[in-house]
């Protein structure tokens, strides 16, 4: 305990007085720091995460996440505390919720062992070292034993029986003895990095693979909800990885593809996966069912034509900090956690601190790239004409303006005119316009929008040095919508123009009975 000021001040001597003053000041500083910390801790306790709320019309504002009520399916609401207090935002008004780091309170939703998403798994690996991404796509982390050896086996082997065991070869990957690092590619476009595990005793689902993922410690993934399972690393087996990516991009109906870990060439087998575990699996082909060692397999791509695609049945796509991406519907949420019924049929509770963003699907939004134009013209000036691209830039790459990537939109080159026939039931047209990053700082264009033959918008001349512009055009009752990208002063040199996120928005439905105001 620090001596008090009076103890030393009663003792004669200048040195003691200085010591008295010094220790008194130190005590006050320590007390002040303690009070500051206590105040911060008290105010932080119970605060929700900060979240950027993006509406379907492009409006953005920041607030404090409070929770959500998804009990009315896609007619539910999320609650965010704004400058004037809590605001209930209907799901159909939302485009995206982006979470930032914040102090999150102790969860009040029932999070039990094996349910919490984003927490450190029970094995030694953490989400950060499970996967990595590079220019070629997601990669599987190396096994715990860091086994670098490859196999040249081109087909799965028959199960060994006493007396005819296959001798161990120096170039064969050892069998796994525990959970196997894996990436599960979902049929709806989602991605779940994690580990392949064996089915729990007494809990074996037919036609399902089991994994330890962000959804749960034991996740049953039905075959028809999975597009592929990647077990090998692309940097170790580049040819097998290319074969895996090719098979995933061109899934054949009725035939699964088994890709073997091979350094020299890509070994594949077409048939049907029966089951797969951490050590062995079985694959049916040519009328026979044969066993294989999981450690020899790079991956499996499931047949196309089954499963489910991304659609309006799932209100959000959740992106987590560990790289997991999956779609589902919000069941409910509070300031600490969100409970989602995922597209694979499993309900998971996700800590808000582990969420990067929630992309929302609104039944009020129709993307222009999903509509067939009633008329279109493309004219060149000094150069050849460029074909119109939907959900891509005119150069064939992703739509990117000012570093922001847009999944939806239209890429065109000057001069291009697109006309759409409407039903009169839309309220507004919204898009982000500008020159694609692929040609910046080049290009010079003018954007124009006409509604029922009447000019509603004309931009200034935009170049690759200008920032992107968000435009909102009233099209209430409109029967035709015309989008034009015209030549600028630089003629048609590098005019890669983007109608990024171009969408039509219907009026908001009437609020349901009992909706919070």
Coordinates of C-alpha atoms in Angstrom, one line a residue:
X1 CA 0.0 0.0 0.0
X2 CA 1.3 3.5 -0.9
X3 CA 2.0 5.7 2.2
X4 CA -0.3 8.6 2.5
X5 CA 0.7 12.2 2.1
X6 CA 0.2 13.0 5.8
X7 CA 2.6 10.2 6.9
X8 CA 5.6 11.8 5.2
X9 CA 4.6 15.5 5.5
X10 CA 4.8 15.2 9.3
X11 CA 8.4 14.2 9.0
X12 CA 10.9 17.1 8.6
X13 CA 13.2 17.1 5.6
X14 CA 13.0 18.3 2.0
X15 CA 13.7 14.9 0.6
X16 CA 10.8 13.4 2.4
X17 CA 8.5 16.2 1.2
X18 CA 9.6 15.5 -2.4
X19 CA 9.0 11.8 -1.9
X20 CA 5.6 12.7 -0.4
X21 CA 4.6 14.8 -3.4
X22 CA 5.9 12.3 -5.9
X23 CA 4.0 9.4 -4.4
X24 CA 0.9 11.4 -4.0
X25 CA 0.9 12.3 -7.7
X26 CA 1.6 8.7 -8.6
X27 CA -1.3 7.5 -6.5
X28 CA -3.6 10.0 -8.2
X29 CA -2.5 8.9 -11.6
X30 CA -3.0 5.3 -10.8
X31 CA -6.4 6.0 -9.4
X32 CA -7.3 8.0 -12.5
X33 CA -6.2 5.2 -14.8
X34 CA -8.2 2.7 -12.9
X35 CA -11.3 4.7 -13.0
X36 CA -10.9 5.3 -16.8
X37 CA -10.4 1.5 -17.3
X38 CA -13.4 0.7 -15.1
X39 CA -15.6 3.2 -17.0
X40 CA -14.5 1.8 -20.3
X41 CA -15.1 -1.7 -19.2
X42 CA -18.5 -0.9 -17.9
X43 CA -19.6 1.0 -21.0
X44 CA -18.2 -1.7 -23.3
X45 CA -19.9 -4.5 -21.5
X46 CA -23.1 -5.2 -23.3
X47 CA -22.3 -3.1 -26.4
X48 CA -23.0 -4.6 -29.8
X49 CA -20.7 -4.7 -32.7
X50 CA -20.6 -1.8 -35.1
X51 CA -22.2 -2.5 -38.4
X52 CA -22.5 -0.7 -41.8
X53 CA -26.0 -1.0 -43.1
X54 CA -26.3 -1.0 -46.9
X55 CA -29.9 -0.6 -48.2
X56 CA -31.0 -1.9 -51.6
X57 CA -31.1 1.7 -52.9
X58 CA -27.4 2.3 -52.0
X59 CA -28.0 4.2 -48.8
X60 CA -25.3 3.5 -46.2
X61 CA -25.2 4.3 -42.5
X62 CA -23.4 2.9 -39.4
X63 CA -24.9 1.8 -36.2
X64 CA -24.7 -0.7 -33.3
X65 CA -26.0 -4.2 -34.0
X66 CA -28.8 -5.1 -31.6
X67 CA -30.3 -8.2 -33.1
X68 CA -32.8 -9.6 -35.5
X69 CA -36.2 -11.3 -35.7
X70 CA -36.5 -13.8 -38.5
X71 CA -39.7 -15.4 -37.2
X72 CA -41.6 -14.1 -40.2
X73 CA -39.2 -15.7 -42.7
X74 CA -38.1 -13.1 -45.3
X75 CA -40.5 -10.6 -43.8
X76 CA -38.4 -10.3 -40.6
X77 CA -36.4 -7.3 -39.4
X78 CA -33.0 -6.5 -38.1
X79 CA -32.5 -4.0 -35.3
X80 CA -29.6 -1.5 -35.3
X81 CA -29.1 1.4 -32.9
X82 CA -28.7 4.6 -34.9
X83 CA -28.0 8.2 -33.7
X84 CA -31.6 8.6 -32.7
X85 CA -32.1 5.2 -31.1
X86 CA -32.9 1.6 -32.2
X87 CA -34.1 1.3 -35.8
X88 CA -36.0 -1.8 -37.1
X89 CA -35.0 -2.4 -40.8
X90 CA -37.1 -4.9 -42.8
X91 CA -35.1 -7.7 -44.5
X92 CA -36.5 -6.6 -47.9
X93 CA -34.8 -3.2 -47.5
X94 CA -31.3 -4.6 -46.9
X95 CA -28.5 -5.4 -49.4
X96 CA -25.6 -6.0 -47.0
X97 CA -24.6 -5.8 -43.3
X98 CA -20.8 -5.4 -42.8
X99 CA -19.5 -5.9 -39.3
X100 CA -16.5 -4.3 -37.8
X101 CA -14.4 -5.3 -34.7
X102 CA -16.2 -4.4 -31.5
X103 CA -16.6 -5.6 -27.9
X104 CA -19.3 -8.2 -27.9
X105 CA -21.2 -9.1 -24.8
X106 CA -21.4 -12.6 -23.3
X107 CA -23.8 -14.6 -25.5
X108 CA -27.4 -15.0 -24.3
X109 CA -28.5 -17.3 -27.1
X110 CA -28.2 -21.0 -26.2
X111 CA -24.7 -21.7 -27.6
X112 CA -23.7 -25.3 -26.7
X113 CA -20.6 -27.3 -27.4
X114 CA -20.4 -28.1 -31.0
X115 CA -22.8 -25.3 -32.1
X116 CA -20.7 -22.2 -31.8
X117 CA -19.5 -20.9 -35.1
X118 CA -16.1 -19.3 -35.4
X119 CA -14.7 -20.4 -32.0
X120 CA -11.4 -22.3 -31.9
X121 CA -11.9 -26.0 -32.8
X122 CA -11.2 -28.6 -30.2
X123 CA -8.1 -29.9 -32.1
X124 CA -4.9 -27.9 -32.3
X125 CA -5.7 -26.1 -35.6
X126 CA -7.2 -22.7 -35.7
X127 CA -9.2 -21.2 -38.6
X128 CA -6.3 -19.1 -39.5
X129 CA -4.1 -22.1 -40.3
X130 CA -6.7 -24.3 -41.9
X131 CA -6.7 -22.7 -45.3
X132 CA -5.0 -20.1 -47.4
X133 CA -6.0 -18.4 -50.6
X134 CA -4.0 -17.5 -53.6
X135 CA -4.6 -16.6 -57.2
X136 CA -5.7 -20.2 -57.9
X137 CA -8.4 -20.3 -55.2
X138 CA -8.7 -21.8 -51.8
X139 CA -6.1 -24.2 -50.5
X140 CA -6.2 -27.0 -48.0
X141 CA -3.8 -26.7 -45.1
X142 CA -1.2 -29.5 -44.8
X143 CA -1.8 -32.4 -42.6
X144 CA -0.5 -32.3 -39.0
X145 CA 2.4 -34.6 -40.0
X146 CA 3.3 -32.2 -42.9
X147 CA 3.5 -35.2 -45.2
X148 CA 4.8 -34.1 -48.6
X149 CA 4.9 -37.5 -50.3
X150 CA 2.7 -38.0 -53.4
X151 CA 1.0 -41.0 -55.0
X152 CA 1.0 -42.2 -58.6
X153 CA -2.0 -44.6 -57.9
X154 CA -4.5 -43.9 -60.7
X155 CA -7.4 -45.9 -59.3
X156 CA -8.6 -46.8 -55.8
X157 CA -7.3 -50.0 -54.4
X158 CA -9.2 -53.1 -53.2
X159 CA -9.4 -53.5 -49.4
X160 CA -6.4 -55.5 -48.1
X161 CA -7.1 -58.9 -46.7
X162 CA -4.8 -61.1 -44.6
X163 CA -2.1 -62.5 -46.9
X164 CA -2.5 -60.1 -49.8
X165 CA -1.7 -56.7 -48.1
X166 CA -0.2 -54.2 -50.5
X167 CA 3.4 -53.4 -49.6
X168 CA 3.9 -49.8 -48.6
X169 CA 5.5 -47.8 -51.3
X170 CA 7.8 -44.9 -50.8
X171 CA 5.8 -42.6 -53.1
X172 CA 2.4 -43.2 -51.4
X173 CA 0.8 -40.8 -49.0
X174 CA 0.3 -42.3 -45.6
X175 CA -3.2 -42.9 -44.3
X176 CA -4.7 -40.2 -42.2
X177 CA -5.1 -41.1 -38.5
X178 CA -7.4 -38.3 -37.5
X179 CA -9.5 -35.4 -39.0
X180 CA -8.3 -34.5 -42.5
X181 CA -7.9 -30.9 -43.6
X182 CA -10.6 -30.2 -46.2
X183 CA -12.6 -27.6 -48.1
X184 CA -16.2 -28.3 -48.7
X185 CA -17.6 -26.6 -51.8
X186 CA -21.4 -26.3 -51.4
X187 CA -23.9 -26.8 -54.2
X188 CA -25.3 -23.2 -53.7
X189 CA -21.9 -21.6 -54.1
X190 CA -20.8 -21.6 -50.5
X191 CA -17.5 -22.7 -49.1
X192 CA -16.7 -24.4 -45.7
X193 CA -13.1 -24.8 -44.8
X194 CA -12.6 -27.4 -42.1
X195 CA -11.8 -31.0 -41.6
X196 CA -13.2 -34.3 -42.9
X197 CA -14.2 -36.5 -39.9
X198 CA -15.6 -40.0 -39.5
X199 CA -19.4 -40.3 -38.8
X200 CA -20.1 -40.4 -35.1
X201 CA -21.1 -43.8 -33.8
X202 CA -24.8 -44.4 -34.1
X203 CA -25.3 -41.2 -36.1
X204 CA -24.6 -42.3 -39.7
X205 CA -26.6 -40.5 -42.4
X206 CA -26.9 -42.2 -45.8
X207 CA -25.5 -40.2 -48.7
X208 CA -23.7 -37.7 -46.5
X209 CA -20.1 -36.6 -45.7
X210 CA -19.1 -35.5 -42.2
X211 CA -16.9 -32.6 -41.4
X212 CA -15.8 -30.3 -38.6
X213 CA -16.8 -26.9 -40.0
X214 CA -17.8 -23.4 -38.9
X215 CA -21.4 -24.7 -38.7
X216 CA -20.7 -27.3 -36.0
X217 CA -18.1 -29.6 -34.6
X218 CA -20.0 -32.4 -36.3
X219 CA -21.6 -31.3 -39.6
X220 CA -23.5 -33.7 -41.7
X221 CA -23.3 -32.5 -45.3
X222 CA -25.7 -34.4 -47.7
X223 CA -24.2 -35.3 -51.0
X224 CA -26.8 -33.4 -52.9
X225 CA -25.9 -30.2 -51.0
X226 CA -22.1 -30.5 -51.7
X227 CA -20.5 -29.7 -55.1
X228 CA -17.0 -31.0 -54.2
X229 CA -14.6 -31.9 -51.4
X230 CA -11.0 -30.8 -51.7
X231 CA -8.4 -32.7 -49.6
X232 CA -5.1 -31.9 -51.3
X233 CA -3.1 -28.7 -51.7
X234 CA -2.9 -27.1 -55.1
X235 CA 0.7 -26.0 -54.6
X236 CA 1.7 -29.6 -53.9
X237 CA -0.3 -31.2 -56.7
X238 CA -0.9 -28.5 -59.3
X239 CA -2.0 -30.9 -62.1
X240 CA -4.5 -32.6 -59.8
X241 CA -5.7 -29.1 -58.7
X242 CA -6.3 -28.1 -62.3
X243 CA -8.2 -31.2 -62.9
X244 CA -10.3 -30.6 -59.7
X245 CA -11.1 -27.0 -60.8
X246 CA -12.0 -28.1 -64.3
X247 CA -14.3 -30.8 -63.0
X248 CA -15.9 -28.4 -60.5
X249 CA -16.6 -25.8 -63.2
X250 CA -18.1 -28.5 -65.5
X251 CA -20.0 -30.8 -63.3
X252 CA -21.5 -33.7 -65.2
X253 CA -25.0 -35.0 -64.4
X254 CA -25.0 -38.5 -62.9
X255 CA -21.3 -38.9 -62.5
X256 CA -19.0 -38.0 -59.7
X257 CA -15.3 -37.5 -60.3
X258 CA -12.5 -38.8 -58.1
X259 CA -9.2 -37.0 -58.5
X260 CA -6.0 -38.8 -57.2
X261 CA -3.1 -37.1 -55.6
X262 CA -0.5 -37.3 -58.4
X263 CA 2.5 -35.0 -59.1
X264 CA 3.2 -36.3 -62.6
X265 CA -0.2 -36.2 -64.1
X266 CA -3.9 -35.8 -63.3
X267 CA -5.5 -39.2 -62.5
X268 CA -9.3 -39.1 -62.5
X269 CA -12.0 -41.7 -62.2
X270 CA -15.7 -41.3 -63.0
X271 CA -18.5 -43.0 -61.1
X272 CA -20.3 -42.6 -57.9
X273 CA -19.0 -41.9 -54.4
X274 CA -20.6 -44.2 -51.9
X275 CA -18.9 -43.0 -48.7
X276 CA -15.7 -41.3 -47.4
X277 CA -14.0 -41.2 -44.1
X278 CA -10.7 -40.1 -42.7
X279 CA -8.9 -43.3 -43.6
X280 CA -10.9 -45.1 -46.3
X281 CA -13.9 -44.6 -48.6
X282 CA -15.6 -46.4 -51.4
X283 CA -16.3 -45.5 -55.0
X284 CA -18.6 -47.3 -57.5
X285 CA -17.6 -47.5 -61.1
X286 CA -18.0 -50.1 -64.0
X287 CA -20.5 -52.0 -61.9
X288 CA -18.2 -52.5 -59.0
X289 CA -17.7 -50.8 -55.6
X290 CA -14.1 -50.5 -54.7
X291 CA -12.4 -49.1 -51.6
X292 CA -9.7 -46.4 -51.6
X293 CA -7.4 -44.8 -49.1
X294 CA -8.4 -41.3 -48.3
X295 CA -4.8 -40.2 -48.1
X296 CA -4.4 -40.9 -51.8
X297 CA -7.3 -38.7 -52.9
X298 CA -6.9 -35.1 -53.9
X299 CA -10.7 -34.5 -54.0
X300 CA -14.1 -35.5 -55.2
X301 CA -16.4 -33.5 -57.4
X302 CA -20.1 -34.5 -57.2
X303 CA -22.4 -34.9 -60.2
X304 CA -24.2 -31.8 -61.3
X305 CA -27.9 -31.4 -61.7
X306 CA -28.8 -32.1 -58.1
X307 CA -28.7 -30.0 -55.0
X308 CA -30.0 -26.5 -54.7
X309 CA -29.0 -23.2 -56.2
X310 CA -28.9 -19.9 -54.6
X311 CA -32.5 -18.6 -54.6
X312 CA -35.0 -16.6 -52.6
X313 CA -35.6 -19.3 -50.1
X314 CA -32.4 -18.2 -48.4
X315 CA -32.4 -14.6 -47.1
X316 CA -28.7 -14.1 -46.4
X317 CA -25.3 -15.3 -47.4
X318 CA -23.0 -15.2 -44.4
X319 CA -19.3 -14.6 -44.8
X320 CA -17.2 -15.4 -41.7
X321 CA -13.7 -14.3 -40.7
X322 CA -12.4 -17.9 -41.2
X323 CA -13.3 -17.9 -44.9
X324 CA -16.6 -19.8 -44.5
X325 CA -19.4 -18.7 -46.8
X326 CA -22.9 -20.2 -46.7
X327 CA -26.4 -19.2 -47.3
X328 CA -29.4 -19.6 -45.0
X329 CA -32.2 -17.8 -43.2
X330 CA -31.9 -15.9 -39.9
X331 CA -33.9 -17.6 -37.2
X332 CA -33.2 -14.9 -34.5
X333 CA -30.3 -12.9 -33.2
X334 CA -29.2 -10.8 -30.3
X335 CA -26.2 -8.5 -29.8
X336 CA -23.8 -11.4 -29.4
X337 CA -24.9 -14.1 -31.8
X338 CA -27.0 -14.9 -34.9
X339 CA -28.8 -18.2 -35.3
X340 CA -29.0 -19.3 -39.0
X341 CA -30.9 -22.2 -40.6
X342 CA -28.3 -23.0 -43.3
X343 CA -28.9 -24.3 -46.8
X344 CA -27.4 -27.7 -45.9
X345 CA -30.2 -28.3 -43.4
X346 CA -28.3 -27.5 -40.2
X347 CA -29.0 -24.7 -37.8
X348 CA -26.0 -23.0 -36.4
X349 CA -25.4 -20.2 -33.9
X350 CA -22.7 -17.8 -35.0
X351 CA -20.9 -15.3 -32.8
X352 CA -21.3 -11.8 -34.1
X353 CA -17.6 -11.2 -33.5
X354 CA -16.9 -14.0 -36.1
X355 CA -19.1 -12.5 -38.9
X356 CA -17.5 -10.4 -41.6
X357 CA -20.7 -9.6 -43.5
X358 CA -24.3 -10.8 -44.3
X359 CA -25.3 -10.4 -47.9
X360 CA -29.1 -10.1 -48.1
X361 CA -31.5 -11.2 -50.7
X362 CA -34.5 -8.9 -51.2
X363 CA -37.6 -9.9 -53.0
X364 CA -38.0 -6.2 -54.0
X365 CA -34.8 -6.3 -56.2
X366 CA -34.5 -7.5 -59.8
X367 CA -31.1 -7.3 -61.3
X368 CA -31.0 -5.9 -64.8
X369 CA -28.6 -8.6 -65.9
X370 CA -31.3 -11.1 -65.3
X371 CA -33.6 -9.5 -67.8
X372 CA -33.4 -10.0 -71.6
X373 CA -33.1 -6.6 -73.4
X374 CA -35.9 -5.8 -75.8
X375 CA -33.4 -4.0 -78.0
X376 CA -29.6 -3.5 -78.0
X377 CA -27.1 -1.7 -80.3
X378 CA -23.3 -1.6 -80.2
X379 CA -21.4 0.9 -82.3
X380 CA -17.6 1.3 -82.7
X381 CA -15.9 4.5 -83.7
X382 CA -12.2 3.9 -84.3
X383 CA -12.1 0.3 -83.1
X384 CA -14.1 -2.9 -83.4
X385 CA -17.3 -3.3 -81.4
X386 CA -17.2 -5.2 -78.1
X387 CA -19.9 -7.7 -77.0
X388 CA -22.1 -6.8 -74.0
X389 CA -21.2 -8.8 -70.9
X390 CA -23.6 -9.6 -68.1
X391 CA -22.2 -9.9 -64.6
X392 CA -18.7 -9.4 -66.1
X393 CA -16.8 -6.4 -67.4
X394 CA -16.6 -6.0 -71.1
X395 CA -13.1 -7.3 -71.0
X396 CA -14.3 -10.5 -69.4
X397 CA -13.0 -10.0 -65.9
X398 CA -15.0 -9.1 -62.8
X399 CA -16.8 -5.8 -62.5
X400 CA -14.4 -3.6 -60.4
X401 CA -14.7 0.2 -59.9
X402 CA -12.4 2.0 -57.4
X403 CA -11.3 -1.4 -56.0
X404 CA -14.9 -2.5 -55.2
X405 CA -15.9 -5.8 -56.8
X406 CA -19.5 -6.1 -58.0
X407 CA -21.0 -9.6 -58.5
X408 CA -23.9 -8.3 -60.6
X409 CA -24.1 -5.7 -63.3
X410 CA -23.4 -5.0 -67.0
X411 CA -20.1 -4.4 -68.8
X412 CA -20.2 -2.4 -72.0
X413 CA -18.0 -0.4 -74.4
X414 CA -18.9 2.9 -76.0
X415 CA -21.2 3.3 -77.8
X416 CA -23.8 0.8 -76.4
X417 CA -27.6 1.2 -76.0
X418 CA -29.7 -1.2 -74.1
X419 CA -33.5 -1.0 -73.9
X420 CA -35.7 -3.0 -71.5
X421 CA -39.5 -3.5 -71.4
X422 CA -40.9 -3.1 -67.9
X423 CA -44.2 -3.9 -66.3
X424 CA -44.8 -0.5 -64.7
X425 CA -44.4 -2.1 -61.2
X426 CA -40.9 -0.8 -60.3
X427 CA -40.1 2.2 -58.2
X428 CA -36.5 3.0 -59.0
X429 CA -33.4 2.1 -61.0
X430 CA -30.1 2.0 -59.1
X431 CA -26.6 1.5 -60.3
X432 CA -23.0 2.4 -59.6
X433 CA -21.4 3.8 -62.8
X434 CA -17.8 4.4 -63.8
X435 CA -14.9 3.1 -65.8
X436 CA -13.7 -0.4 -64.9
X437 CA -10.4 -0.6 -63.0
X438 CA -9.0 -2.7 -65.8
X439 CA -8.5 0.4 -68.0
X440 CA -8.0 3.1 -65.4
X441 CA -6.9 5.9 -65.7
X442 CA -7.9 5.6 -69.3
X443 CA -11.3 5.8 -70.9
X444 CA -13.9 8.6 -71.3
X445 CA -17.6 8.0 -71.5
X446 CA -21.0 9.6 -70.8
X447 CA -23.8 7.6 -69.1
X448 CA -27.4 8.3 -70.0
X449 CA -30.7 6.9 -68.7
X450 CA -34.1 7.4 -70.4
X451 CA -37.5 6.3 -69.1
X452 CA -40.4 5.9 -71.6
X453 CA -38.4 7.9 -74.1
X454 CA -37.7 10.8 -71.8
X455 CA -34.2 11.7 -70.6
X456 CA -33.9 11.2 -66.8
X457 CA -30.2 11.3 -66.3
X458 CA -27.0 12.3 -68.1
X459 CA -23.6 12.2 -66.4
X460 CA -20.7 14.5 -67.0
X461 CA -17.9 13.0 -69.0
X462 CA -16.4 10.4 -66.8
X463 CA -12.8 9.2 -67.2
X464 CA -10.7 6.6 -65.5
X465 CA -9.6 9.2 -63.0
X466 CA -13.1 9.9 -61.7
X467 CA -14.7 8.2 -58.8
X468 CA -17.6 5.8 -59.1
X469 CA -21.0 7.4 -58.9
X470 CA -24.2 5.9 -57.3
X471 CA -27.3 6.9 -59.3
X472 CA -30.9 6.5 -58.3
X473 CA -33.6 7.1 -61.0
X474 CA -37.3 7.3 -60.4
X475 CA -39.0 4.9 -62.8
X476 CA -42.5 4.6 -61.1
X477 CA -45.0 3.3 -63.7
X478 CA -42.3 3.1 -66.4
X479 CA -42.8 0.8 -69.4
X480 CA -39.4 1.1 -71.0
X481 CA -35.9 1.8 -69.6
X482 CA -33.0 2.7 -71.9
X483 CA -29.3 2.7 -70.8
X484 CA -26.7 4.4 -73.0
X485 CA -22.9 4.6 -72.7
X486 CA -21.7 7.2 -75.2
X487 CA -18.3 8.3 -76.5
X488 CA -16.4 10.9 -74.6
X489 CA -13.7 13.3 -75.8
X490 CA -11.2 10.4 -76.1
X491 CA -13.4 8.8 -78.6
X492 CA -13.7 5.0 -77.9
X493 CA -10.2 4.3 -76.5
X494 CA -10.3 2.1 -73.5
X495 CA -14.0 2.8 -72.8
X496 CA -14.7 -0.2 -70.5
X497 CA -17.8 1.1 -68.8
X498 CA -19.7 -0.6 -66.0
X499 CA -23.3 -0.4 -64.9
X500 CA -22.3 -2.1 -61.6
X501 CA -25.0 -3.5 -59.4
X502 CA -27.6 -2.3 -61.9
X503 CA -31.0 -3.2 -60.4
X504 CA -34.7 -2.4 -60.4
X505 CA -36.5 -1.9 -57.1
X506 CA -40.1 -2.6 -56.5
X507 CA -42.1 -0.5 -53.9
X508 CA -42.0 -1.7 -50.3
X509 CA -44.9 -3.9 -49.3
X510 CA -47.3 -2.8 -46.6
X511 CA -46.0 -3.4 -43.1
X512 CA -47.3 -6.7 -41.6
X513 CA -49.7 -6.5 -38.6
X514 CA -47.8 -6.1 -35.4
X515 CA -44.6 -4.9 -37.1
X516 CA -42.5 -2.7 -34.9
X517 CA -42.4 1.0 -35.8

